PDB file of C-alpha atoms in Angstrom:
ATOM      1  CA  ALA V   1     -14.079  -1.236   5.849  1.00  0.00           C
ATOM      2  CA  ARG V   2     -11.442  -0.959   3.167  1.00  0.00           C
ATOM      3  CA  ALA V   3     -11.587  -3.074   0.048  1.00  0.00           C
ATOM      4  CA  ALA V   4      -9.329  -6.035  -0.582  1.00  0.00           C
ATOM      5  CA  ALA V   5      -6.542  -5.477  -3.108  1.00  0.00           C
ATOM      6  CA  PRO V   6      -8.388  -6.974  -6.118  1.00  0.00           C
ATOM      7  CA  ASP V   7     -11.294  -4.612  -5.485  1.00  0.00           C
ATOM      8  CA  ILE V   8      -8.948  -1.609  -5.483  1.00  0.00           C
ATOM      9  CA  ASP V   9      -7.699  -2.435  -9.007  1.00  0.00           C
ATOM     10  CA  ALA V  10     -10.507  -0.554 -10.771  1.00  0.00           C
ATOM     11  CA  ASN V  11      -9.163  -1.083 -14.303  1.00  0.00           C
ATOM     12  CA  LYS V  12      -8.215  -4.745 -13.638  1.00  0.00           C
ATOM     13  CA  ASP V  13      -4.686  -4.391 -15.032  1.00  0.00           C
ATOM     14  CA  GLY V  14      -3.111  -6.305 -12.158  1.00  0.00           C
ATOM     15  CA  MET V  15      -1.492  -3.172 -10.725  1.00  0.00           C
ATOM     16  CA  ILE V  16      -2.810  -0.595  -8.277  1.00  0.00           C
ATOM     17  CA  SER V  17      -2.178   2.995  -9.292  1.00  0.00           C
ATOM     18  CA  ARG V  18      -1.826   5.866  -6.850  1.00  0.00           C
ATOM     19  CA  ALA V  19      -5.254   7.125  -7.979  1.00  0.00           C
ATOM     20  CA  GLU V  20      -6.865   3.718  -7.353  1.00  0.00           C
ATOM     21  CA  TRP V  21      -5.186   3.527  -3.942  1.00  0.00           C
ATOM     22  CA  LEU V  22      -6.413   6.960  -2.886  1.00  0.00           C
ATOM     23  CA  ALA V  23      -9.905   6.367  -4.322  1.00  0.00           C
ATOM     24  CA  ALA V  24     -10.163   3.287  -2.093  1.00  0.00           C
ATOM     25  CA  GLY V  25      -9.619   5.502   0.947  1.00  0.00           C
ATOM     26  CA  PHE V  26      -6.025   4.615   1.737  1.00  0.00           C
ATOM     27  CA  ARG V  27      -3.467   7.227   2.739  1.00  0.00           C
ATOM     28  CA  GLU V  28      -0.739   8.616   0.489  1.00  0.00           C
ATOM     29  CA  GLN V  29       1.920   7.646   3.033  1.00  0.00           C
ATOM     30  CA  GLY V  30       0.956   3.978   2.776  1.00  0.00           C
ATOM     31  CA  PHE V  31       1.281   4.064  -0.996  1.00  0.00           C
ATOM     32  CA  ALA V  32       4.708   5.690  -0.763  1.00  0.00           C
ATOM     33  CA  ILE V  33       5.891   2.990   1.637  1.00  0.00           C
ATOM     34  CA  MET V  34       4.635   0.186  -0.597  1.00  0.00           C
ATOM     35  CA  ASP V  35       5.786   1.563  -3.974  1.00  0.00           C
ATOM     36  CA  SER V  36       9.341   0.262  -3.592  1.00  0.00           C
ATOM     37  CA  ASP V  37      10.360   0.850  -7.223  1.00  0.00           C
ATOM     38  CA  ARG V  38       8.743   4.318  -7.233  1.00  0.00           C
ATOM     39  CA  ASN V  39       6.990   3.758 -10.558  1.00  0.00           C
ATOM     40  CA  GLY V  40       3.605   5.003  -9.329  1.00  0.00           C
ATOM     41  CA  ASN V  41       1.984   1.567  -9.382  1.00  0.00           C
ATOM     42  CA  LEU V  42       1.812  -1.264  -6.885  1.00  0.00           C
ATOM     43  CA  SER V  43       2.465  -4.764  -8.172  1.00  0.00           C
ATOM     44  CA  PRO V  44       1.156  -7.808  -6.292  1.00  0.00           C
ATOM     45  CA  GLN V  45       4.715  -8.359  -5.005  1.00  0.00           C
ATOM     46  CA  GLU V  46       4.951  -4.775  -3.730  1.00  0.00           C
ATOM     47  CA  LEU V  47       1.595  -5.163  -1.979  1.00  0.00           C
ATOM     48  CA  LYS V  48       2.775  -8.296  -0.215  1.00  0.00           C
ATOM     49  CA  GLN V  49       6.099  -6.766   0.807  1.00  0.00           C
ATOM     50  CA  GLY V  50       4.462  -3.454   1.682  1.00  0.00           C
ATOM     51  CA  ARG V  51       1.977  -5.055   4.041  1.00  0.00           C
ATOM     52  CA  THR V  52       4.914  -6.573   5.907  1.00  0.00           C
ATOM     53  CA  ARG V  53       6.685  -3.185   6.078  1.00  0.00           C
ATOM     54  CA  LEU V  54       3.527  -1.472   7.356  1.00  0.00           C
ATOM     55  CA  GLU V  55       3.010  -4.137  10.004  1.00  0.00           C
ATOM     56  CA  ASP V  56       6.635  -3.764  11.091  1.00  0.00           C
ATOM     57  CA  ARG V  57       6.130   0.005  11.454  1.00  0.00           C
ATOM     58  CA  ARG V  58       3.002  -0.519  13.550  1.00  0.00           C
ATOM     59  CA  THR V  59       4.703  -2.924  15.940  1.00  0.00           C
ATOM     60  CA  GLN V  60       7.896  -0.936  16.569  1.00  0.00           C
ATOM     61  CA  PRO V  61       8.394   0.128  20.195  1.00  0.00           C
ATOM     62  CA  GLY V  62       6.984   3.590  20.795  1.00  0.00           C
ATOM     63  CA  ASN V  63       4.602   3.421  17.856  1.00  0.00           C
ATOM     64  CA  LYS V  64       0.960   3.680  18.824  1.00  0.00           C
ATOM     65  CA  GLY V  65      -0.292   1.826  15.744  1.00  0.00           C
ATOM     66  CA  SER V  66      -0.600   4.722  13.330  1.00  0.00           C
ATOM     67  CA  ASN V  67       1.529   5.169  10.255  1.00  0.00           C
TER      68      ASN V  67
END
């Protein structure tokens, strides 16, 4: 099972870095989708919006649930 967002934030700075994301076992592609401002960190807002974008991708017709 993957960790919840607060558990991913290893340095507890309120942001999730690419390194923290990958260390938690998530894929690079997911980070790229969520990092909307392309600054290399995920803010709580980006996480919330990114989850919605990922869910939308999974539910599109013809998509078999992988991203």
